[in-house]
Coordinates of C-alpha atoms in Angstrom, one line a residue:
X14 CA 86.0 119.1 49.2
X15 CA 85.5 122.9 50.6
X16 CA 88.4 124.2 52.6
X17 CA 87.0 124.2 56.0
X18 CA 86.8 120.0 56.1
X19 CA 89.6 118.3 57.5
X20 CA 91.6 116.6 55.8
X21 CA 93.8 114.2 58.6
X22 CA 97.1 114.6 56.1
X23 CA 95.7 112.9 53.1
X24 CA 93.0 114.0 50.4
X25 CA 89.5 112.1 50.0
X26 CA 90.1 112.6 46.3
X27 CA 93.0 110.1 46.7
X28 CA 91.5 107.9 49.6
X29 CA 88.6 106.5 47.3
X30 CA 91.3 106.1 44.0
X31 CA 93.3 103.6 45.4
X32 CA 93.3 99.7 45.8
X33 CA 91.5 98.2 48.9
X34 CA 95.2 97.7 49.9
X35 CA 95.5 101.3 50.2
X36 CA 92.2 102.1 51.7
X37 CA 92.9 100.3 54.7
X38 CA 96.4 102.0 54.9
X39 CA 94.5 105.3 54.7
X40 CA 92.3 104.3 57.2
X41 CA 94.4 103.0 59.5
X42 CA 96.2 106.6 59.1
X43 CA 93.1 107.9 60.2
X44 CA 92.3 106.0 63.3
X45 CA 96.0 106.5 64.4
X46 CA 95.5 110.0 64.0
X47 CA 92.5 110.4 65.8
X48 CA 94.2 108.3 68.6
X49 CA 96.6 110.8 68.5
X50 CA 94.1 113.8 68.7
X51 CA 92.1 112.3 71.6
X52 CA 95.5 111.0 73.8
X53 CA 96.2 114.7 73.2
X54 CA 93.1 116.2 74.6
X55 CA 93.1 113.8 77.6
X56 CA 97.2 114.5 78.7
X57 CA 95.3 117.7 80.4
X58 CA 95.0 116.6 84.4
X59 CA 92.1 117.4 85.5
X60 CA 91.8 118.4 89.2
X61 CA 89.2 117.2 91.9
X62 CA 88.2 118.6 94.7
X63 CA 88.1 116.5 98.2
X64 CA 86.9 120.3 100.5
X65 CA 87.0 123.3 100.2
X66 CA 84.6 124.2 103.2
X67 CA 87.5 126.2 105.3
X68 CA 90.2 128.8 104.5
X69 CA 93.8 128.7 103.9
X70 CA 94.4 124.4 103.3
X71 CA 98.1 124.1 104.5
X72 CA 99.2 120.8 104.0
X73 CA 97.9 116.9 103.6
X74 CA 99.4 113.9 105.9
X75 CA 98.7 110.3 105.0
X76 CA 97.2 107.4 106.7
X77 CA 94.6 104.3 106.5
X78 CA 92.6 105.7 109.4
X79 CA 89.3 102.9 109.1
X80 CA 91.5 99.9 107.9
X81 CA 89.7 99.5 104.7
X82 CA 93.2 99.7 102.6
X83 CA 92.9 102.9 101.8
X84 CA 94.5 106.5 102.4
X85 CA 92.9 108.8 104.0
X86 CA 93.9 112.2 104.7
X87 CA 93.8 114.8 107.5
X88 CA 94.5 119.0 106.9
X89 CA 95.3 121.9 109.4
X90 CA 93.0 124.7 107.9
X91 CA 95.4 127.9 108.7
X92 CA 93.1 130.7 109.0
X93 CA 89.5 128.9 109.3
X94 CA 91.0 127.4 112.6
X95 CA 90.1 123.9 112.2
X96 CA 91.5 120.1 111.7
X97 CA 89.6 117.9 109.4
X98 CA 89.8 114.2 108.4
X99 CA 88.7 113.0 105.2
X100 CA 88.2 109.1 105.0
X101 CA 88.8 108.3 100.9
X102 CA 85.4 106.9 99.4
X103 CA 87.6 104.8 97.2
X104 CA 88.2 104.7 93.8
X105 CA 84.7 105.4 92.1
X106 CA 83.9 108.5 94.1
X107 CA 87.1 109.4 94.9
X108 CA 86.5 112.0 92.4
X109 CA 83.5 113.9 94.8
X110 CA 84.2 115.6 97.9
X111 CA 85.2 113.1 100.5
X112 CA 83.4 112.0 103.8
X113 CA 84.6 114.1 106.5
X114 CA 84.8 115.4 110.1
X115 CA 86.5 118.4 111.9
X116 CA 87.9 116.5 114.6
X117 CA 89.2 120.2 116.5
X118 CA 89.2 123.6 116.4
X119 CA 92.6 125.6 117.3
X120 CA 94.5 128.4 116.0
X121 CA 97.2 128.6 113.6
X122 CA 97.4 125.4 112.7
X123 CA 100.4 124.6 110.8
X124 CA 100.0 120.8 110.2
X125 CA 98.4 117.8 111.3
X126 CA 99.0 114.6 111.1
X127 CA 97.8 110.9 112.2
X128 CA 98.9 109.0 115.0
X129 CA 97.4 106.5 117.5
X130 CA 98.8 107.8 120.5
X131 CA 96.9 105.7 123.2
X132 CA 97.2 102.5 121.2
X133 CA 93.6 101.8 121.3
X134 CA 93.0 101.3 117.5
X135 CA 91.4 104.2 117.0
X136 CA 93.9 106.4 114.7
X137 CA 93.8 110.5 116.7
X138 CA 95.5 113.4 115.2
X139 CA 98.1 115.5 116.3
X140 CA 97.9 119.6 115.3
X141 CA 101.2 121.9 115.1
X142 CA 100.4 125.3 115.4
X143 CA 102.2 128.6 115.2
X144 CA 101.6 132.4 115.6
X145 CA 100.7 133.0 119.4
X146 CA 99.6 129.5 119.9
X147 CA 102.8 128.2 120.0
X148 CA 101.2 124.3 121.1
X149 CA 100.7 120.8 119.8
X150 CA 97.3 119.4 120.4
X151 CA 96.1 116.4 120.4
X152 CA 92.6 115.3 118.8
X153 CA 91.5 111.9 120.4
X154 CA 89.5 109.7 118.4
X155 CA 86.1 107.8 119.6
X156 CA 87.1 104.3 120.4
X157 CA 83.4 103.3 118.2
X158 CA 84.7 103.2 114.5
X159 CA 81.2 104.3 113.9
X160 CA 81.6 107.5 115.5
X161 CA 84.9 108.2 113.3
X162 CA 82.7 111.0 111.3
X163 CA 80.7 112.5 114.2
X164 CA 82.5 115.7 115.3
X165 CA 81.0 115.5 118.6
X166 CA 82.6 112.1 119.6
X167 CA 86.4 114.1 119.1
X168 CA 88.0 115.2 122.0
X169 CA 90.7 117.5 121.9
X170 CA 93.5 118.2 124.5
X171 CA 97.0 120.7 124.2
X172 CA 100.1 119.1 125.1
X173 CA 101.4 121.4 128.5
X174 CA 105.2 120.4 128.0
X175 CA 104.5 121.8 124.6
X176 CA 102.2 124.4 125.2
X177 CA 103.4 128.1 124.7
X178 CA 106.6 127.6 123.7
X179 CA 107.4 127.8 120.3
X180 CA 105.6 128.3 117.0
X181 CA 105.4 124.2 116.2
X182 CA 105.5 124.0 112.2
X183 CA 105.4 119.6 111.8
X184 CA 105.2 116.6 113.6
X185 CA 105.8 112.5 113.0
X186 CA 105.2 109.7 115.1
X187 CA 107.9 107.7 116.3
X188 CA 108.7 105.2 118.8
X189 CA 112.0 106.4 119.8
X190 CA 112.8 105.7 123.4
X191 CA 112.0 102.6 123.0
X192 CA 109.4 102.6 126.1
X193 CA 105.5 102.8 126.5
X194 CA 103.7 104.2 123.3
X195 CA 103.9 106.1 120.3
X196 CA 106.8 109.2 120.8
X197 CA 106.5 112.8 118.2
X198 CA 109.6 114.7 116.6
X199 CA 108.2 117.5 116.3
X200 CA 109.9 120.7 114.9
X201 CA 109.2 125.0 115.3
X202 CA 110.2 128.2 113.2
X203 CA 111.7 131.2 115.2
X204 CA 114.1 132.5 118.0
X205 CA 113.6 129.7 119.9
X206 CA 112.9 126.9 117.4
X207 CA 114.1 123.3 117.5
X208 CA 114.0 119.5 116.6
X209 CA 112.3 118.2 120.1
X210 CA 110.6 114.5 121.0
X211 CA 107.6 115.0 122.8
X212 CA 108.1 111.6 124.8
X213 CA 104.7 109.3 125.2
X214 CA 104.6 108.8 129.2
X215 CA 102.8 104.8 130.4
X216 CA 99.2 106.9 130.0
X217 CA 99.3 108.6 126.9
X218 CA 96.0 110.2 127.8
X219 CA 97.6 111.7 131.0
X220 CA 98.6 114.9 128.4
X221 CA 100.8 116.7 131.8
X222 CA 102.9 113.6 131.9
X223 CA 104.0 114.2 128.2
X224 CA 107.9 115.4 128.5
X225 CA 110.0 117.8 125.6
X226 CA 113.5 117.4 124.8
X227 CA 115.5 119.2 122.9
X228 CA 117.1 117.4 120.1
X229 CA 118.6 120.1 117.7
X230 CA 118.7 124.3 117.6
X231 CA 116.8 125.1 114.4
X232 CA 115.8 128.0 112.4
X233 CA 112.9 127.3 110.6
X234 CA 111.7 123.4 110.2
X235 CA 110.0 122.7 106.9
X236 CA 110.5 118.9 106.4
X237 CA 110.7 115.8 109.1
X238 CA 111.3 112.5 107.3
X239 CA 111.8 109.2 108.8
X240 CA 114.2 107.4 107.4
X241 CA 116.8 104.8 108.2
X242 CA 120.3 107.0 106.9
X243 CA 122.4 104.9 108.3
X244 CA 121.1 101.6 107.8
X245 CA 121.3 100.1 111.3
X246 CA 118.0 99.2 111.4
X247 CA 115.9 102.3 112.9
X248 CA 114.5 105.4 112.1
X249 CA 116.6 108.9 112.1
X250 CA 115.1 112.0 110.8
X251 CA 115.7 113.7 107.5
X252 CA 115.4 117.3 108.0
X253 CA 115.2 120.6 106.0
X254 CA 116.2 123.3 107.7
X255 CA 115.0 126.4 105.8
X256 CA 116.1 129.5 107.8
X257 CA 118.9 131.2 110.0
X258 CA 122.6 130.4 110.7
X259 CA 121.3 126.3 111.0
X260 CA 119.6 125.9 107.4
X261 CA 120.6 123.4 105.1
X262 CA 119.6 119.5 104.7
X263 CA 120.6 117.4 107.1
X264 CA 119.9 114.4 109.1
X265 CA 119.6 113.7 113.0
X266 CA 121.2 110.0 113.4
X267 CA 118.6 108.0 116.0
X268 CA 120.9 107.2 119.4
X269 CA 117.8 104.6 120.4
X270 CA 116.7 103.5 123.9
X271 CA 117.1 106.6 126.9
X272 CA 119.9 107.8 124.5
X273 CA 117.0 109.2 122.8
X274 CA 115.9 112.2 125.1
X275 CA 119.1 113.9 124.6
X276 CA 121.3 115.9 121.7
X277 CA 121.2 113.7 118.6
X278 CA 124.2 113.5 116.4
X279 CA 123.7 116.2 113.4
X280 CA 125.0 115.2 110.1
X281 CA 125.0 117.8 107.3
X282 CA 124.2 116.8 103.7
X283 CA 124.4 120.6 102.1
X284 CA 122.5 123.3 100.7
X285 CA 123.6 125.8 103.8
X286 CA 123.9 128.2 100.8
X287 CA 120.0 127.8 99.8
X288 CA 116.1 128.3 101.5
X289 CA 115.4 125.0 101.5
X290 CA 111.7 123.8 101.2
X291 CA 110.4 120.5 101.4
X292 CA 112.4 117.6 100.3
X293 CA 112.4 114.0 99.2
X294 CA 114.0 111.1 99.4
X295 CA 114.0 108.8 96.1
X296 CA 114.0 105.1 96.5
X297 CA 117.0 103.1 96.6
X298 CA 116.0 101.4 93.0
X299 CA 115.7 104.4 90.9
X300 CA 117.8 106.5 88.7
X301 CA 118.9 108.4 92.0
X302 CA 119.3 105.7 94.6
X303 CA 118.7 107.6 98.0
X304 CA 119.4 110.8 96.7
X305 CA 117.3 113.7 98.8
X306 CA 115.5 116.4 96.7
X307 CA 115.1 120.0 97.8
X308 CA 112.5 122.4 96.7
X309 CA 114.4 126.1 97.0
X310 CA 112.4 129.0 97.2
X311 CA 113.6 131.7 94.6
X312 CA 115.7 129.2 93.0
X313 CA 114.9 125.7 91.3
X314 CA 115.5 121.9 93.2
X315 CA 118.6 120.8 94.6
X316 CA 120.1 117.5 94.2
X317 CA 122.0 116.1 97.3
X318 CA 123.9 112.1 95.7
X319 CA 125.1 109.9 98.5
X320 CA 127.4 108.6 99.4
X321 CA 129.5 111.5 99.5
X322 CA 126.2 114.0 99.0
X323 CA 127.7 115.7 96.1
X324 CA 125.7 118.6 94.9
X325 CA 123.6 119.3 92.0
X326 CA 120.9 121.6 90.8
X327 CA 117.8 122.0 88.0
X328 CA 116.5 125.1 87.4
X329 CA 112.9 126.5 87.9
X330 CA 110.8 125.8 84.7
X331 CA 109.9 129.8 82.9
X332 CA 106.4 130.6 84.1
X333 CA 106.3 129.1 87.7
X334 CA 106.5 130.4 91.6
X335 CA 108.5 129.8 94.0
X336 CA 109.8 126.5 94.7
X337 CA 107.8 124.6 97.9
X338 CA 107.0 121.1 97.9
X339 CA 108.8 118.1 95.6
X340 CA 108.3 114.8 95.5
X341 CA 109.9 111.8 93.3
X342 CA 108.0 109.3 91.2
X343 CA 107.6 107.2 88.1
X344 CA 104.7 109.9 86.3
X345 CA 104.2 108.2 83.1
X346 CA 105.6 105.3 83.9
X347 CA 108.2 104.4 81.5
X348 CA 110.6 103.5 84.6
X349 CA 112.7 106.8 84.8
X350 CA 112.6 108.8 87.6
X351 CA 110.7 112.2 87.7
X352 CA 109.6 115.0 89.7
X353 CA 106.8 116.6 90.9
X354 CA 106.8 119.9 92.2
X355 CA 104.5 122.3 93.8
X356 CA 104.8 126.6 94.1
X357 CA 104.1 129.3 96.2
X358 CA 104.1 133.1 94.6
X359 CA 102.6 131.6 91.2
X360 CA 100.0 134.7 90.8
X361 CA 98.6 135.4 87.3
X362 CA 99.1 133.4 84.3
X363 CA 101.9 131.5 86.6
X364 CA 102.5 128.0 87.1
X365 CA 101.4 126.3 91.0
X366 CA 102.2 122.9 89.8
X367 CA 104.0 120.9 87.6
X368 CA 106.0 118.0 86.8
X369 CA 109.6 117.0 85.3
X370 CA 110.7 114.0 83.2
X371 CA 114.2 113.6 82.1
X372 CA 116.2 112.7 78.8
X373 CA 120.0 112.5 79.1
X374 CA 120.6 115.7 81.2
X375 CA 117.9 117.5 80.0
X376 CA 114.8 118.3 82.4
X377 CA 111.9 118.8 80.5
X378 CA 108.7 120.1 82.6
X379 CA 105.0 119.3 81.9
X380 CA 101.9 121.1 83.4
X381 CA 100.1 119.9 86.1
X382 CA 97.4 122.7 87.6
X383 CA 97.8 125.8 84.7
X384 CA 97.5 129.3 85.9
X385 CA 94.6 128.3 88.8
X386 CA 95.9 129.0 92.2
X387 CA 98.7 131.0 94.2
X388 CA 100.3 128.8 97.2
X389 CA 100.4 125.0 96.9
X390 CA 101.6 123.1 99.8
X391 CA 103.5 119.7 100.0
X392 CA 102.7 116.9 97.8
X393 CA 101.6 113.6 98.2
X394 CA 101.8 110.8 95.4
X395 CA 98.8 108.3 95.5
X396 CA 96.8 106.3 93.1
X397 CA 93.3 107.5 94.1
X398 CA 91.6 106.1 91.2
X399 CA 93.3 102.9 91.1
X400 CA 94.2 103.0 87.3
X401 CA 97.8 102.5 87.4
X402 CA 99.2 105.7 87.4
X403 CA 100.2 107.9 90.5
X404 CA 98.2 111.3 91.0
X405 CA 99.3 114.2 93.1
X406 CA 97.6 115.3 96.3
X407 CA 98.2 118.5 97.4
X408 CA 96.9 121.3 99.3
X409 CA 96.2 125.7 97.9
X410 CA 95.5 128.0 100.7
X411 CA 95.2 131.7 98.5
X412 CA 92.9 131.1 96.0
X413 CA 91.1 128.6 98.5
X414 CA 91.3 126.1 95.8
X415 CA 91.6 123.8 99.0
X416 CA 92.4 120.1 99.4
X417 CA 92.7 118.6 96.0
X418 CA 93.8 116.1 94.0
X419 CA 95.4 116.4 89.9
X420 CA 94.4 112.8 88.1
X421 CA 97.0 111.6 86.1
X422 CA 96.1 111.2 82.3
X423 CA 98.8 108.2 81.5
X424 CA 96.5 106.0 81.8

């Protein structure tokens, strides 16, 4: 046998001199190491692309928009100005660019998010936007499910209570006064910024009779969460608080009823010390029941353990940006809790995203996206082809890599 053959850890020379006993053996060697080779090629995750027909993709919100049982998904496009919805072709062409629509066009936009404001069944959007826009807008969806693609059948209106005022970062729907429809916390970056409910008035579609209240002086929002913290049976908010003399993790306990339009109670959880980023909560069964993850730029992820919120940290992998978006999950589905984290800053040969499993109290990271885009966004967990495995949705806005999606190789 010449040298350049391989060999698969045995000779061919000794393969054909033994009993049949030990030919199977051999060959069973074989298969198992081919296995082996080709579960080795495939652990790469290959990434998808859902658009990229914009500029600067900053961030992906969640919903079934059509009722078919599936998510779909809805991006602010930062610099190209717009708000798109993509409607998930399901499983078998989930890997192709999605079916979409720019439902509006504004400035800035920070984030957008889903939300049937008017209660007619028709899911609209709601846009955050910053820089001198400073306003929420609202993008009303056609009533005719049929016209849910056509850009023309969108309607979009700004929020006056809203309009102007401060540079609106994120938003999530709520029903917190406990009257008429659907409510928004919404939260802002700057001098001015804050935790506010925009409070649905009897006509939702009556956008002057929309009212702000102040719920909490902020510095600069990254996260909103609903969650119930307290267990009493609604919704507070979860909040990172990245910026300024307010920063930290914290969460804003839900008063209910008319109690909501004024001050919430503010309970602080930690990480005053840090930049938070975006966070998450892990599930109550896991290996950290309710524990809230924080993604810390220039640093790695910190750990906040109820019920006492004792701190903890893991360190950036070598290789990576800056911490921005985390999220917790099962990756490879051996019933241990990981992580999945996304970067900004990861120019070069550097890391955008990436995710951790964990052996005793060691962290050990795995790639995700290689060297192939600069400034990832938050993440969003999903099995989009319906194989068994969660994959990670995220959005890049430098290298325009746009909204995409990593496919999980477990299964």
């Amino acid at each position: 046998m010449t040298n350049d053959q391989p060999t698969f850890g045995f000779q061919a020379s000794n393969f054909f001199r033994h009993s049949s006993l030990d030919i199977s053996h051999s060959r069973l060697l074989l298969v198992l190491t081919l296995v082996l080779f080709c579960a080795s090629l495939r652990a790469e995750w290959t990434r998808h692309t859902i658009d990229d027909s914009s500029r600067g993709a900053d961030g992906v919100r969640v919903s079934d928009a059509n009722g078919d049982r599936l998510p779909d998904l809805t991006t602010g496009w930062e610099e190209g100005g717009v708000i798109r919805v993509y409607l998930n072709p399901g499983p078998e062409k989930a890997t192709h660019a999605w079916p979409a629509v720019t439902v509006g066009r504004v400035k800035s936009p920070e984030d957008a998010v889903f939300a049937d404001l008017d209660g007619d069944g028709s899911v609209d959007v709601v846009s955050s936007c910053e820089g001198k826009t400073r306003s929420i807008f609202v993008h009303w969806a056609p009533q005719d499910p049929k016209q849910y693609l056509t850009e023309e059948a969108w309607t979009t209106q700004v929020l006056p209570c809203a309009q102007g005022k401060e540079m609106w970062m994120f938003a999530v729907p709520l029903q917190a006064d406990g009257a008429h429809g659907t409510d928004l916390i919404v939260g802002s970056k700057g001098g001015s910024a804050s935790v506010s409910l925009l409070q649905a008035p009897k006509n939702p579609r009556n956008v002057d009779a929309w009212k702000l209240h102040r719920l909490y002086d902020a510095g600069w929002i990254m996260s909103l969460q609903l969650h119930d913290m307290n267990a009493d049976g609604d919704h507070d908010v979860l909040v990172s608080d990245r910026k300024g003399p307010t920063r930290g993790v914290l969460w804003l306990e839900n008063p209910g009823g008319k109690r909501a339009l004024e001050r919430w109670p503010t309970h602080r959880l930690g990480g005053e010390d840090r930049e938070v980023m975006f966070l998450s909560r892990a599930p109550r069964k896991s290996d950290y029941p309710n524990s809230v993850f924080a993604a810390v730029r220039g640093s790695g992820f910190s750990i906040l353990s109820p019920p006492n919120w004792t701190y903890g940290e893991i360190a950036m992998p070598e290789n990576c940006g800056t911490g921005k978006g985390i999220a917790v999950a099962d990756i490879d589905l051996n019933g241990r809790t990981d992580l999945v984290f996304s970067c900004e800053n990861a120019a070069g040969h550097k890391s955008g995203v990436r995710w951790l499993s964990r052996t005793g109290d060691a962290w050990k990271d795995h790639e995700i996206s290689g060297p192939e885009g600069v400034k990832f966004d938050r993440l969003e967990i999903l099995d989009l082809d319906q194989d068994g495995d969660l994959d990670v949705v995220t959005c890049e806005e430098r290298a325009n890599l746009g909204v995409i999606w990593y496919e999980n190789p477990t299964r």
